[in-house]
Coordinates of C-alpha atoms and ligand atoms in Angstrom, one line a residue:
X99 CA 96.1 82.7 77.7
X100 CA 98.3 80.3 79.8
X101 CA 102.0 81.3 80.9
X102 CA 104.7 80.3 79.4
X103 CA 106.6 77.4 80.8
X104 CA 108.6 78.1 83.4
X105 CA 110.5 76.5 86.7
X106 CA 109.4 76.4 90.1
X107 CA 111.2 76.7 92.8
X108 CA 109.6 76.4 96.8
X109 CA 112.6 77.7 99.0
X110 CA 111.6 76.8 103.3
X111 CA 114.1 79.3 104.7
X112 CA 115.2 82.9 103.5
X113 CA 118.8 81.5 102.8
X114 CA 117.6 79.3 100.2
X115 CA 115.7 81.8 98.7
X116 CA 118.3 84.2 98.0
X117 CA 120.6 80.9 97.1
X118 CA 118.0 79.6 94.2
X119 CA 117.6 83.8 93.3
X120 CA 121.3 84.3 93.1
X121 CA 121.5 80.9 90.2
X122 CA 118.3 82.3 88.6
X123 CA 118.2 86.2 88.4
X124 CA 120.6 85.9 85.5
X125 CA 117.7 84.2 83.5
X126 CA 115.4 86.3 84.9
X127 CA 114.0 84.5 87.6
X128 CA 111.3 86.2 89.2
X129 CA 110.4 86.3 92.9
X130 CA 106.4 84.7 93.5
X131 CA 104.8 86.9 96.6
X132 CA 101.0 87.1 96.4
X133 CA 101.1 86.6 92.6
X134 CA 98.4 89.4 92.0
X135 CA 100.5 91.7 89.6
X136 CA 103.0 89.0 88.2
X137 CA 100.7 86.0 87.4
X138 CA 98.3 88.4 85.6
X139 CA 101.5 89.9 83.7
X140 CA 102.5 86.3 82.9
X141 CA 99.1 84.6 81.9
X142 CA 98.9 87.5 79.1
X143 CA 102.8 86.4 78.5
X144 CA 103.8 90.1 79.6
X145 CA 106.1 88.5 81.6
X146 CA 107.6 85.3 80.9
X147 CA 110.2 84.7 83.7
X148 CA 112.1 80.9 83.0
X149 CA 112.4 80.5 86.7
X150 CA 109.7 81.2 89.8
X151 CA 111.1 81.6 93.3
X152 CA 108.1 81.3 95.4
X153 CA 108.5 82.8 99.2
X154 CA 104.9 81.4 100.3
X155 CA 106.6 78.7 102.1
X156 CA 109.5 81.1 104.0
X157 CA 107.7 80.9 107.5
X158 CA 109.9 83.7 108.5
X159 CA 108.6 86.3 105.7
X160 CA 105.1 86.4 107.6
X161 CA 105.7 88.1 110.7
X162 CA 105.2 91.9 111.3
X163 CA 106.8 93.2 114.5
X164 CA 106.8 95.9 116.6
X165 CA 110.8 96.8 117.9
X166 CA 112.6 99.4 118.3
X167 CA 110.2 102.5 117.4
X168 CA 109.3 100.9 113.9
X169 CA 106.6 98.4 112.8
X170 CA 108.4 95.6 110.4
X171 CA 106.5 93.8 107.6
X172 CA 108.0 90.3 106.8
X173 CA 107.9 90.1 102.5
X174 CA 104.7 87.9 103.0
X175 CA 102.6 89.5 105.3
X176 CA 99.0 90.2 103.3
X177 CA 97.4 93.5 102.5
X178 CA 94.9 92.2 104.6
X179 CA 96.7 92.1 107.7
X180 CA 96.5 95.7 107.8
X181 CA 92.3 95.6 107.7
X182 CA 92.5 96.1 111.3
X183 CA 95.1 98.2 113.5
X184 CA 98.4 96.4 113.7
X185 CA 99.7 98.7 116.3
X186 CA 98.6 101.1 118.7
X187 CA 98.4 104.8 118.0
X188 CA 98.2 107.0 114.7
X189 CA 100.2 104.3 112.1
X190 CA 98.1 101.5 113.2
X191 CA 94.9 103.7 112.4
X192 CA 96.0 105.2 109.2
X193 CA 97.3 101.7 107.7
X194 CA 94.1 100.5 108.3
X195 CA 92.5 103.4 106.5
X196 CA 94.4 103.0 103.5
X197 CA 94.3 99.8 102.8
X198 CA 90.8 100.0 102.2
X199 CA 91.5 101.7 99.1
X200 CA 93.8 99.1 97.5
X201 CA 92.2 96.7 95.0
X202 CA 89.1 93.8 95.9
X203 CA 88.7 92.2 99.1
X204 CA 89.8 88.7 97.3
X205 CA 93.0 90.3 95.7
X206 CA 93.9 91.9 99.5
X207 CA 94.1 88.2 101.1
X208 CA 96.7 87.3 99.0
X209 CA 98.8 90.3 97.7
X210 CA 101.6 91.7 99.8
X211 CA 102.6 95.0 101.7
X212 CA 106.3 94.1 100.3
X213 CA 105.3 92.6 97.0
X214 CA 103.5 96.2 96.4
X215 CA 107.3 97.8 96.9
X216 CA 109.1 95.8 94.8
X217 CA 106.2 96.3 91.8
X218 CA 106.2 99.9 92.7
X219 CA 103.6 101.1 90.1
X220 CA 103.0 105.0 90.6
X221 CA 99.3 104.6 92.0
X222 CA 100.5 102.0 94.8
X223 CA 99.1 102.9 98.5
X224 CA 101.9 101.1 100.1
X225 CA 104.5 103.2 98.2
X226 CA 102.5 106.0 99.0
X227 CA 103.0 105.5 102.8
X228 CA 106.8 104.6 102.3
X229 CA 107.6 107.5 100.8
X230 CA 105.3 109.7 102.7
X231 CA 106.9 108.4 106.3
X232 CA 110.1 107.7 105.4
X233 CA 110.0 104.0 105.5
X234 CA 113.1 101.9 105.0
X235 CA 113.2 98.1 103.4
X236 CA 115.8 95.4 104.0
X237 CA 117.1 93.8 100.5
X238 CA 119.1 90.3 100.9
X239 CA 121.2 89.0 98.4
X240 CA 123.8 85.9 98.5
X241 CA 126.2 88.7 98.4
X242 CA 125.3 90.4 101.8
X243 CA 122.0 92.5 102.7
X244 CA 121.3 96.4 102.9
X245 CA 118.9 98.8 103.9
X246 CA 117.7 100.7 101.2
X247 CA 115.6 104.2 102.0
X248 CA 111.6 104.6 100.2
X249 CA 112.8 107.9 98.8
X250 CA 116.3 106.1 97.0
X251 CA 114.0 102.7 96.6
X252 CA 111.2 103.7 94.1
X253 CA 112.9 105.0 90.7
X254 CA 110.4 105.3 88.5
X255 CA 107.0 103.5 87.1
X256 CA 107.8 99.7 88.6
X257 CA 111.2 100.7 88.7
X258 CA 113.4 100.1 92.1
X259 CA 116.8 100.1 93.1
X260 CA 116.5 96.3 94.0
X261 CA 118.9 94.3 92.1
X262 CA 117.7 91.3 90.3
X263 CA 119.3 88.4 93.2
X264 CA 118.0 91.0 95.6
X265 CA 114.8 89.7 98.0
X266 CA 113.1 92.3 99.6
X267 CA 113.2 90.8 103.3
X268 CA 111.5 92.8 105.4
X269 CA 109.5 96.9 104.6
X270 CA 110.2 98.5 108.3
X271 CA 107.7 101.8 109.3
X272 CA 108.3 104.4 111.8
X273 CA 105.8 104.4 114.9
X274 CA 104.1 107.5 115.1
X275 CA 103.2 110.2 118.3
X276 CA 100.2 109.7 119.5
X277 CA 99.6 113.1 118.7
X278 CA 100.7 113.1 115.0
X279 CA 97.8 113.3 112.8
X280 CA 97.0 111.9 109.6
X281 CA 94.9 111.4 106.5
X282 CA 95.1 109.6 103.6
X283 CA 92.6 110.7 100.2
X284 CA 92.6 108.9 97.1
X285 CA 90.6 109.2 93.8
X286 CA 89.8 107.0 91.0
X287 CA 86.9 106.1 89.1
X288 CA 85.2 103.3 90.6
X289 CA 86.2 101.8 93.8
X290 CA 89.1 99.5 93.9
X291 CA 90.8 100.4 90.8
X292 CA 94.3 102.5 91.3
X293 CA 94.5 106.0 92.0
X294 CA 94.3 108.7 89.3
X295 CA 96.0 110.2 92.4
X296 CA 96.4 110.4 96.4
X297 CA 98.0 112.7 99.1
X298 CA 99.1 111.3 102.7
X299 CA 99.5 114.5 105.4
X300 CA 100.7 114.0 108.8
X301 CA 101.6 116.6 111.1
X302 CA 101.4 117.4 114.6
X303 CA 100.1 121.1 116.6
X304 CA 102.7 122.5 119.2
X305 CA 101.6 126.1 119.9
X306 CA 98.6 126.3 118.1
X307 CA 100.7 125.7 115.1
X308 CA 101.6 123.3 112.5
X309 CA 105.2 121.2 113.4
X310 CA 106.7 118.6 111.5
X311 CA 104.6 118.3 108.6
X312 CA 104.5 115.9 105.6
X313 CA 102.3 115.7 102.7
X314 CA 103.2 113.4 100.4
X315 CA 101.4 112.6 96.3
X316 CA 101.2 109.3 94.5
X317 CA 99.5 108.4 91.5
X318 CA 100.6 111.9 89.7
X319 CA 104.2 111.1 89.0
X320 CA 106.5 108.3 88.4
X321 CA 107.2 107.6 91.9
X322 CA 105.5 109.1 95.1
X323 CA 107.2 111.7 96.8
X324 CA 106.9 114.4 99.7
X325 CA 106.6 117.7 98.7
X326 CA 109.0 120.0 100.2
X327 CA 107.3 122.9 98.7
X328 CA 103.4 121.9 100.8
X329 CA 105.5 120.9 103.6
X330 CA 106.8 124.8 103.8
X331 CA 103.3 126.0 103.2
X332 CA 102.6 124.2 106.4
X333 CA 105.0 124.5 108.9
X334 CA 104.1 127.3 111.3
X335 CA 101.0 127.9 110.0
X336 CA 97.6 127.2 111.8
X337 CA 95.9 124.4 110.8
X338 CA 92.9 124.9 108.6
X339 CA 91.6 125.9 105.8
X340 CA 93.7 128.9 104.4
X341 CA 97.2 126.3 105.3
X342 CA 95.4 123.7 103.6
X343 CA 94.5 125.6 100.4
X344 CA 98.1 127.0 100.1
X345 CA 99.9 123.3 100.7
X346 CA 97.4 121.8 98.0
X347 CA 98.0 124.5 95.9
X348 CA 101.9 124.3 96.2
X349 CA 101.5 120.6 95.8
X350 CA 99.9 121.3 92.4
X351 CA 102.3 123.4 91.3
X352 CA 105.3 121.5 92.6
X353 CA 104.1 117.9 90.5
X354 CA 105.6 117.0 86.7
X355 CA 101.9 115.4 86.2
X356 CA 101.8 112.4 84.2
X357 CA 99.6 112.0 81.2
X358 CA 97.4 109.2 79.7
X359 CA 95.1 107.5 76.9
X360 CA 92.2 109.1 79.6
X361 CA 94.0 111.4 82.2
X362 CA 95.5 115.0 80.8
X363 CA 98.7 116.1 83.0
X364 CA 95.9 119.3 83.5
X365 CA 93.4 117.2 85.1
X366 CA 95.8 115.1 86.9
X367 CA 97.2 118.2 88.4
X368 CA 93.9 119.6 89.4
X369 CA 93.1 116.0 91.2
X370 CA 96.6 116.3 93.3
X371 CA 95.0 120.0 94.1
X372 CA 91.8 118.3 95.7
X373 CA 93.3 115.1 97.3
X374 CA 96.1 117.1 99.3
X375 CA 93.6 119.3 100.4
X376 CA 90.8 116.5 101.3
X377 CA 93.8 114.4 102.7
X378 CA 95.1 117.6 105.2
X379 CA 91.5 118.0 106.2
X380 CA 91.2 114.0 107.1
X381 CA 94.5 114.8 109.1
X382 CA 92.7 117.7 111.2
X383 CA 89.5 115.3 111.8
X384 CA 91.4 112.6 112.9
X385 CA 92.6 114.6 115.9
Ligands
FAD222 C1 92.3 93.9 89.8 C2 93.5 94.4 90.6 C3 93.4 95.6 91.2 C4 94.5 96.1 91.9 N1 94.4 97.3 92.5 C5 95.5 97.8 93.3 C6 95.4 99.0 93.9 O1 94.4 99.7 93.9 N2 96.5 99.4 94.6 C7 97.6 98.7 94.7 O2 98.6 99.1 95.3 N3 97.7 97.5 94.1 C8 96.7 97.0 93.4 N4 96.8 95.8 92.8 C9 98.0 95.0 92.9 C10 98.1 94.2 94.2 O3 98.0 95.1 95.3 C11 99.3 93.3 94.2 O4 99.1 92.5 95.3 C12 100.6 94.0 94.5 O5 100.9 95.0 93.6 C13 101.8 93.0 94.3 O6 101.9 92.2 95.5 P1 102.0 90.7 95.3 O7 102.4 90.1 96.6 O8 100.8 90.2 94.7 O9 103.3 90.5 94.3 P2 103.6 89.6 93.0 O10 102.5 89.7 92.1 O11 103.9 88.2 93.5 O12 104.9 90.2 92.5 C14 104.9 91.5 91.9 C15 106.4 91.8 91.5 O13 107.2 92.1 92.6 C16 108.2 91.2 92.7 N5 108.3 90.8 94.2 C17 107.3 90.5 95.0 N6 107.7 90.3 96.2 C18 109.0 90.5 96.2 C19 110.0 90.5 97.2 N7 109.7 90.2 98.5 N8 111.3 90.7 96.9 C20 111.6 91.0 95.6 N9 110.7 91.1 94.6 C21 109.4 90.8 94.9 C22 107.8 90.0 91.8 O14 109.0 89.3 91.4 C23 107.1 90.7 90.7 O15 108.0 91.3 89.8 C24 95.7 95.3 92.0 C25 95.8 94.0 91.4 C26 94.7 93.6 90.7 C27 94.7 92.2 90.0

């Protein structure tokens, strides 16, 4: 099926972008990124925004910089940036693990880190990573701009806290410690399809013990989320396999598992059991 008919608008700076959003969003003018989620939505007329505001062309939506402690990804930098280390140390290396995991080689050249955000389906790496470090994004609107937190961002399945004049400018990462370590685990069916669920862990050792950890679950809820009740397993306890077990297991128990047509909330919940685990014990090899 072709889309329905719609107008299309190629803004040059990111002032004309949110100018053209702010006279469109009304009648539901839709921002183009890569175009990998929303052109399939509109060629099976899913979608059918009247208005297209495509940010290809914004030269200043393509950078990713390194300031101030954080990494920032400009709203048109590729999933395929990521394939190799964008900066030194532990979130250069774990970005380039994950991405891996997301979609076809074809469909990572043109869809976006920020694009991913702002469709925020539940099984989405990115959000995964967001929520699971903390990440920030920067919205702009004709009305003024705002930084808006990943854990008050994602709201539910491809549901954010963006307004619809709001373009997501910039996603913003902290750096890690070059001691922190991480691993990411995700399982689905067949390679490059989404998640039936995933588990990011990070922590570091002081002691001979476990400090600041995080383990954070996508693809088994709504939205992706830390889980306080893992992180406690973890903190103060020596890494391996009995602090892994009990974090997995508290992750398990912690998740309101989503069901589907082919995934019980039972078997769901047992996945988040084994990719915590697997992703805590990709955390201690990475070391
Ligand atoms: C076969 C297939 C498999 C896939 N597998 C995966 C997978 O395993 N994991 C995964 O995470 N994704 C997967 N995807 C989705 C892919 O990663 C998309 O690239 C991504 O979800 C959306 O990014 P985009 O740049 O293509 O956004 P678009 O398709 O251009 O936009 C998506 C939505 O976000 C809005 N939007 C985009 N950018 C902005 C912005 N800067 N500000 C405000 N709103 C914005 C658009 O208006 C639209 O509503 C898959 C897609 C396909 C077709």
């Amino acid at each position: 099926m072709k889309p329905a008919a719609f107008r299309y608008h190629a803004p040059k700076t990111i002032d004309e972008a949110v100018a053209i959003l702010a006279e469109v969003a009304a009648e539901d003018g839709r921002v183009l990124a890569g175009g990998q989620s929303l052109v399939p939505t509109m060629a099976f007329r899913l979608a059918k925004p009247a208005h297209l505001v495509d940010i290809n062309g914004v030269e200043a939506l393509a950078r990713l910089t390194v300031a101030e402690g954080r990494l920032a990804i400009g709203a048109c930098v590729r999933h395929a940036a990521f394939h190799r280390p964008v900066c030194a140390g532990p979130l250069g290396t774990l970005l380039a693990d994950v991405v891996r995991h997301i979609a076809h080689y074809p469909i990572r050249n043109r869809g976006t880190f920020c694009g991913s955000l702002a469709h925020a389906d539940p099984s989405s790496e990115w959000c995964l990573v967001m929520a699971a470090l903390d990440g920030e994004v920067v919205a702009k609107s004709a009305r003024g701009e705002r930084v808006i937190a990943a854990r008050d961002l994602f709201q539910g399945i491809m549901t954010t806290a963006l307004r619809e004049d709001e373009l997501l400018v910039e996603a913003r990462l902290p750096l890690l410690p070059a001691d922190m370590r991480c691993g990411f685990y995700e399982f689905n069916r067949r390679a490059g399809d989404f998640a039936m669920a995933a588990a990011l862990a990070a922590y570091r050792v002081q002691g001979g013990v476990i400090v600041e950890p995080r383990l954070a679950v996508g693809g088994a809820e709504p939205s992706p989320r830390r889980i306080s009740e893992a992180e406690a397993a973890l903190a103060g306890a020596a890494p391996g396999p009995e602090a892994f077990r009990a974090a997995a297991a508290a992750a398990a128990a912690a998740v309101d598992a989503m069901e589907d047509a082919t995934t019980s909330a039972e078997f769901r919940r047992d996945l988040v059991l084994a990719v915590s685990r697997r992703a805590l014990e990709r955390a201690a090899a990475s070391a």
